[in-house]
Coordinates of C-alpha atoms in Angstrom, one line a residue:
X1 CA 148.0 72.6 -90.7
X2 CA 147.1 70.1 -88.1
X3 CA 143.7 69.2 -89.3
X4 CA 145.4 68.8 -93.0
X5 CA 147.6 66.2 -91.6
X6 CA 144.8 64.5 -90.0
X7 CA 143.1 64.7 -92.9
X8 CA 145.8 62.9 -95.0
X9 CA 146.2 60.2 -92.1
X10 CA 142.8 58.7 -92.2
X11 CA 142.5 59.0 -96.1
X12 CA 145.8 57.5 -96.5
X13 CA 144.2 54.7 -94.0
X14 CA 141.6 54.3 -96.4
X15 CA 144.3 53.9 -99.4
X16 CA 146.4 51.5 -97.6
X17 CA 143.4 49.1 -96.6
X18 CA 141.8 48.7 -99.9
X19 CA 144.5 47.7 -101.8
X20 CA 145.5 44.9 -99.2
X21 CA 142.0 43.6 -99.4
X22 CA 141.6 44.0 -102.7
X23 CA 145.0 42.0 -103.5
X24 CA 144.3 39.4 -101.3
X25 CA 140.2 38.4 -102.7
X26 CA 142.2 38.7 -105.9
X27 CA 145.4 36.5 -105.6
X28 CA 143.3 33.6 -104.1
X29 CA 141.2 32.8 -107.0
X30 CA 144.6 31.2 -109.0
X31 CA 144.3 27.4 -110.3
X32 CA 146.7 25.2 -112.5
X33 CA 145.1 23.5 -115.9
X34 CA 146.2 19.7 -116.0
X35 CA 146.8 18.8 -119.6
X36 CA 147.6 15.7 -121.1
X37 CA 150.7 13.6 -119.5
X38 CA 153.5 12.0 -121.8
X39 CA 153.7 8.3 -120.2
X40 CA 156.2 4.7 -120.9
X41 CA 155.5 1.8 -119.5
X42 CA 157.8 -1.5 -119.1
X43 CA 157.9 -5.3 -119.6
X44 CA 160.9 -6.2 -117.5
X45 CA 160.6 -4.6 -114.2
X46 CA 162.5 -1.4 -115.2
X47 CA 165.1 -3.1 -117.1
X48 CA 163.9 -1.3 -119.9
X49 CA 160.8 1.3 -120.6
X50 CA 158.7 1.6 -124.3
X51 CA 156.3 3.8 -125.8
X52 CA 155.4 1.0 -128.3
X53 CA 152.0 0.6 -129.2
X54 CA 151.5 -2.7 -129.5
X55 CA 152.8 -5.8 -127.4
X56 CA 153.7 -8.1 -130.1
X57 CA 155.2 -10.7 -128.2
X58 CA 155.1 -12.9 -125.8
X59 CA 151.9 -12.4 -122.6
X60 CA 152.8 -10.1 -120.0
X61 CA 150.5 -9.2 -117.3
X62 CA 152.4 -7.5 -115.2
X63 CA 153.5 -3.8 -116.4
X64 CA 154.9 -0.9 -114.5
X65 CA 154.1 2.7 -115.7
X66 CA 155.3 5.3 -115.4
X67 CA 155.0 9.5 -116.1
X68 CA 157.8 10.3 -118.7
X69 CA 157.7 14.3 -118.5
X70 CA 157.3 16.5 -114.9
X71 CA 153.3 17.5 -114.6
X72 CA 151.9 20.3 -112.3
X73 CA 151.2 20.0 -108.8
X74 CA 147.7 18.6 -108.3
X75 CA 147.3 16.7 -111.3
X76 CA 146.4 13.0 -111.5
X77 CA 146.4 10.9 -114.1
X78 CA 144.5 7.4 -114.0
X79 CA 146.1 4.1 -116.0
X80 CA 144.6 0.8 -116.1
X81 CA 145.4 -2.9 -117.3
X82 CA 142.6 -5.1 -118.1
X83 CA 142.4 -8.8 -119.0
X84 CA 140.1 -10.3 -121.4
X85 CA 139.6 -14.3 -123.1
X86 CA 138.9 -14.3 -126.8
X87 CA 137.2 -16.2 -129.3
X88 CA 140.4 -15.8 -131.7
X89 CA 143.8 -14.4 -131.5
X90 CA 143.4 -11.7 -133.2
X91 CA 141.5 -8.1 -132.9
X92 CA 139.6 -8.7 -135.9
X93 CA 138.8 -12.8 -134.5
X94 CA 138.6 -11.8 -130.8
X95 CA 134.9 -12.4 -131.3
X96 CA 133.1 -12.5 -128.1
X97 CA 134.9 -11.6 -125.2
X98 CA 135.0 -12.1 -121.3
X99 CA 136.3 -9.9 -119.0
X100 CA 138.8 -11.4 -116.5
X101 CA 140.1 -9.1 -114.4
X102 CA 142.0 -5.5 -114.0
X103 CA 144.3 -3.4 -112.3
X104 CA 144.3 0.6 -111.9
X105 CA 146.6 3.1 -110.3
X106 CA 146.8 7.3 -110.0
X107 CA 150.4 9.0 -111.6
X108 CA 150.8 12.5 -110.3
X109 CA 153.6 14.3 -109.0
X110 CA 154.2 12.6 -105.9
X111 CA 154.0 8.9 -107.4
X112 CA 155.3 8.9 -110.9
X113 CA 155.5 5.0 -111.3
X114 CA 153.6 2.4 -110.2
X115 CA 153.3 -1.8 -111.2
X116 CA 150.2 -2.9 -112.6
X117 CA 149.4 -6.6 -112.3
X118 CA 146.7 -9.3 -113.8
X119 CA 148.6 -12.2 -113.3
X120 CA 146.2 -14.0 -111.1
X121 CA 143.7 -13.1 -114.8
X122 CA 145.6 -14.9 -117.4
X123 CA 143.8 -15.9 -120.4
X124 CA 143.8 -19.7 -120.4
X125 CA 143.6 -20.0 -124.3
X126 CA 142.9 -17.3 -126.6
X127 CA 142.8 -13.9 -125.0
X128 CA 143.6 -10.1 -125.5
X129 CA 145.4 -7.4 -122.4
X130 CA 144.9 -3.7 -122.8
X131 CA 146.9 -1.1 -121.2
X132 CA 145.0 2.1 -121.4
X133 CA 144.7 5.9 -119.3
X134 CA 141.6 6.3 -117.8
X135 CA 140.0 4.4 -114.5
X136 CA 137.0 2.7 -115.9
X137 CA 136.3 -1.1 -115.6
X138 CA 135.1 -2.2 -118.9
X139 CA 133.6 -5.8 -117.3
X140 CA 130.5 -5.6 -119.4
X141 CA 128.5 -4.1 -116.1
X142 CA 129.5 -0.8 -115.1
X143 CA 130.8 -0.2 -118.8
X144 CA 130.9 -1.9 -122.2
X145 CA 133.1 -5.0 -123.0
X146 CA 135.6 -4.6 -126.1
X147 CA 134.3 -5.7 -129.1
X148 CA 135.5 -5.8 -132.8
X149 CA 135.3 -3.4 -134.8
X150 CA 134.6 -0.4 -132.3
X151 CA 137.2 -0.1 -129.2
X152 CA 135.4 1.1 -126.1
X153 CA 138.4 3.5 -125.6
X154 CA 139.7 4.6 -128.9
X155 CA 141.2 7.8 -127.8
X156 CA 142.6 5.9 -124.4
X157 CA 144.6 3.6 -125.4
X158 CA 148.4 3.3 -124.6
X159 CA 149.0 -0.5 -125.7
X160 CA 147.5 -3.5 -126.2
X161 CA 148.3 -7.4 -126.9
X162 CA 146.4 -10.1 -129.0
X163 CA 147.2 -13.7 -129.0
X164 CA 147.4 -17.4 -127.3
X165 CA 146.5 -21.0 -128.4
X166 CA 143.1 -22.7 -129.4
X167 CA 141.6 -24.5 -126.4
X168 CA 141.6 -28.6 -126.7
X169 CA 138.4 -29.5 -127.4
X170 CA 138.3 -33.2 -124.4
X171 CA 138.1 -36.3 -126.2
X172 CA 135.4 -38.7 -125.2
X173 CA 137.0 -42.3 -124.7
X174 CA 135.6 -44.5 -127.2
X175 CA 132.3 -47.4 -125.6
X176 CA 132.8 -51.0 -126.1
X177 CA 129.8 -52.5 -128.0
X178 CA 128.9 -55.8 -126.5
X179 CA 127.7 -58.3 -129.4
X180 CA 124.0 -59.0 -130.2
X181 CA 122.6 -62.0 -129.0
X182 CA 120.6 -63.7 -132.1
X183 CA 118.5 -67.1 -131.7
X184 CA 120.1 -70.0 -134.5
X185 CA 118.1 -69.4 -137.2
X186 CA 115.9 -72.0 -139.2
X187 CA 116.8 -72.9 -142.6
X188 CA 114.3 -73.6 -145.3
X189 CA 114.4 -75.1 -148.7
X190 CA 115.2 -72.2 -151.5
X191 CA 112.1 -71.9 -153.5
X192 CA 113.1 -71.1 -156.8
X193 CA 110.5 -68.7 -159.1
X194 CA 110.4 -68.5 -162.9
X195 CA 112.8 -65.9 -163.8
X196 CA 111.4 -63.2 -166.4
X197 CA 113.3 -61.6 -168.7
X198 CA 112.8 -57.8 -168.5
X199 CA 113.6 -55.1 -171.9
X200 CA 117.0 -53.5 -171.1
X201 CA 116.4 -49.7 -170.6
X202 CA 118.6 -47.1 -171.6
X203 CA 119.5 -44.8 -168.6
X204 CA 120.5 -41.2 -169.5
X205 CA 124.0 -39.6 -169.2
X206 CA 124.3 -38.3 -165.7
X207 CA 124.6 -34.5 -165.6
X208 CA 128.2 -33.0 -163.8
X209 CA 127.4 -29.5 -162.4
X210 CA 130.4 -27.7 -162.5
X211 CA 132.6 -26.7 -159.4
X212 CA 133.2 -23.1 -157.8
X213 CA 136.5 -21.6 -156.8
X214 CA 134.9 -19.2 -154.4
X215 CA 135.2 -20.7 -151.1
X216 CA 133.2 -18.5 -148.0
X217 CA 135.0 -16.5 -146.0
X218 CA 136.3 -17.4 -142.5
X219 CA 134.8 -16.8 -139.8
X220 CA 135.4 -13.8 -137.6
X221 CA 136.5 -11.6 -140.4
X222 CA 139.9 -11.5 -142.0
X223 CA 142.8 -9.6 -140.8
X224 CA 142.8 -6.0 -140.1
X225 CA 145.4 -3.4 -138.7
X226 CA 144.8 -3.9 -135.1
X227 CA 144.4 -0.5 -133.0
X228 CA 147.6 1.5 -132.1
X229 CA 148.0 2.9 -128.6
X230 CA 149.7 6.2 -128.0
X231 CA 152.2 7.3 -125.1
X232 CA 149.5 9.9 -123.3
X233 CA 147.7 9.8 -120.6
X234 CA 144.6 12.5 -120.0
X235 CA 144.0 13.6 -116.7
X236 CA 141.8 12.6 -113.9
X237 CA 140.3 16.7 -114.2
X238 CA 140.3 19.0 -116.5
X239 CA 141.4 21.5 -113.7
X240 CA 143.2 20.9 -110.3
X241 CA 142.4 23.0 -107.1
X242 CA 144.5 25.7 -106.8
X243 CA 147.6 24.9 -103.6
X244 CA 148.4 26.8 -100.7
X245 CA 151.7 28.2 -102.8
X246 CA 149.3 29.5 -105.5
X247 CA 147.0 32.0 -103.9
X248 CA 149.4 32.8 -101.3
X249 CA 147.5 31.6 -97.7
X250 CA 144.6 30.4 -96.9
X251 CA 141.2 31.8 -95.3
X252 CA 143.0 32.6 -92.0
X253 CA 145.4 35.0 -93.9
X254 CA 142.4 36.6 -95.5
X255 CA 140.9 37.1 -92.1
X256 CA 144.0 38.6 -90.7
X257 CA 144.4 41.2 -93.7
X258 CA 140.7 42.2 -93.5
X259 CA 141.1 42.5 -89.2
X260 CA 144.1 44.5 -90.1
X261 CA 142.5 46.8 -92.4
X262 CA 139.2 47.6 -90.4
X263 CA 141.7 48.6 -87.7
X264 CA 143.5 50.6 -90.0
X265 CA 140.0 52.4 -91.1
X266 CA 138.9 52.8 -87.4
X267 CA 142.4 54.4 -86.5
X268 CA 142.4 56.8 -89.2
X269 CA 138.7 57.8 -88.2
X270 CA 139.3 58.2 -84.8
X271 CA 142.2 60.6 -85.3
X272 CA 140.5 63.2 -87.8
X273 CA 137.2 63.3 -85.0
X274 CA 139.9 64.1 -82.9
X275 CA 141.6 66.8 -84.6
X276 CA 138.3 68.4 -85.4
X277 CA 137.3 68.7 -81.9
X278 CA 140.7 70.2 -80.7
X279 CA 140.8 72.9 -83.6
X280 CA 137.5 74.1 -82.8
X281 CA 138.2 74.6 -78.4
X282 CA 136.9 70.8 -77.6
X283 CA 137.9 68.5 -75.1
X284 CA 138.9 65.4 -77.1
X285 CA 137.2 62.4 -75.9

């Protein structure tokens, strides 16, 4: 009866120490998916947030941001404003264009808002400002420069403004011509020539090529639907690393379980050797 209950102590040892290790390899391996992050931004400060996409009105280049809906734990989400002269004030005129300067910022849990600001990148004529949700500098260098017809973030854009006033072209003030000096000239007596009579000759109608109505187009292209943003944001990755709170400790926990489950194997060892020993006349150790 003794060496049965032995017996069940160092197997039930070995029942009670795989599990725990098991469980904790197991629970440690979590992680949280980051999808995509509803987002508003506003014009005034706070006064009032948008989802608009398009900024119709007046310039503003300075635009706070903020994450409309709660998002997991580790997720970050990237949102930039960019500045940009134009050839023309529309999308479909902005012709060549010149970066000016940005602004980014990184939205997560802990900072849900945050103030964007170009002002010290205001287009001096014509010009165009994009709001959009990703951290990329599109300055012509490390990435593309915006150019009509094809966006260089199609699927990243939350809003976007077109607009300003035609540069004055300098006026050059006008030279003052001094007079030429001429020498007096010499008269002489008109010498007169026998005038001949020439045959009249009969010139032929002129020929009036009719005009065209069709004019050339403009330059730059006409006017098109300019892109619309949307209110979302995609995140920074794809997945975050998994917290603390997730796989419930960290590598010191695991070491403490597995310590505590060798001990719990070398315990239930030591006690069926010792039962042996005493049920057949030995002197335990």
């Amino acid at each position: 009866m003794k060496k049965f209950i032995a017996s069940a102590v160092g197997v039930g040892a070995v029942g009670v120490a795989l599990p725990v290790v098991a469980s904790g390899a197991a629970f440690a391996s979590g992680g949280e998916r980051c999808g995509k992050a509803a987002i508003e931004y506003s014009l005034n400060d706070g006064k009032t947030w948008t989802t608009a996409g398009r900024m119709d009105d007046a310039l503003v280049t300075k635009i706070k941001v903020r994450l409309k809906t709660p998002v997991e734990n580790t997720c970050e989400y990237a949102v930039s404003l960019a500045s940009y002269s134009t050839e023309g004030p529309t999308w479909a005129k902005s012709g060549k264009q010149t970066f000016l300067g940005w602004d980014t910022t990184k939205l997560s849990r802990d900072q849900r808002e945050d103030t964007l600001d170009v002002s010290a990148f205001v287009p001096k004529c014509f010009g165009q400002v994009d709001l959009y949700g990703n951290g990329k500098k599109f300055d012509g260098t490390e990435n593309p420069l915006p150019k009509y017809p094809n966006g260089v973030f199609p699927n990243d854009l939350i809003t976007a403004w077109n607009g300003g006033e035609k540069c004055e072209t300098p006026t050059t003030p006008p030279t003052t011509a001094k007079p030429p000096t001429t020498a007096p000239a010499t008269s002489k007596p008109p010498t007169e020539a026998p005038t001949t009579s020439a045959p009249a000759t009969t010139s032929a109608p002129a020929t009036v090529k009719p005009t065209s109505s069709t004019t050339a187009p403009a330059a730059g292209g006409g006017e098109t639907t300019p892109p619309q943003g949307k209110p979302e944001v995609p995140p920074v990755t794809d997945i975050a690393p998994a917290s603390l709170a997730q796989t419930g400790g960290d590598s010191n926990t695991s070491l403490i379980v597995g310590v505590s489950a060798g001990a719990l194997l070398v315990g239930g060892a030591g006690a069926l050797l010792w039962s042996r020993r005493r049920n057949s006349g030995g002197t335990p150790a």
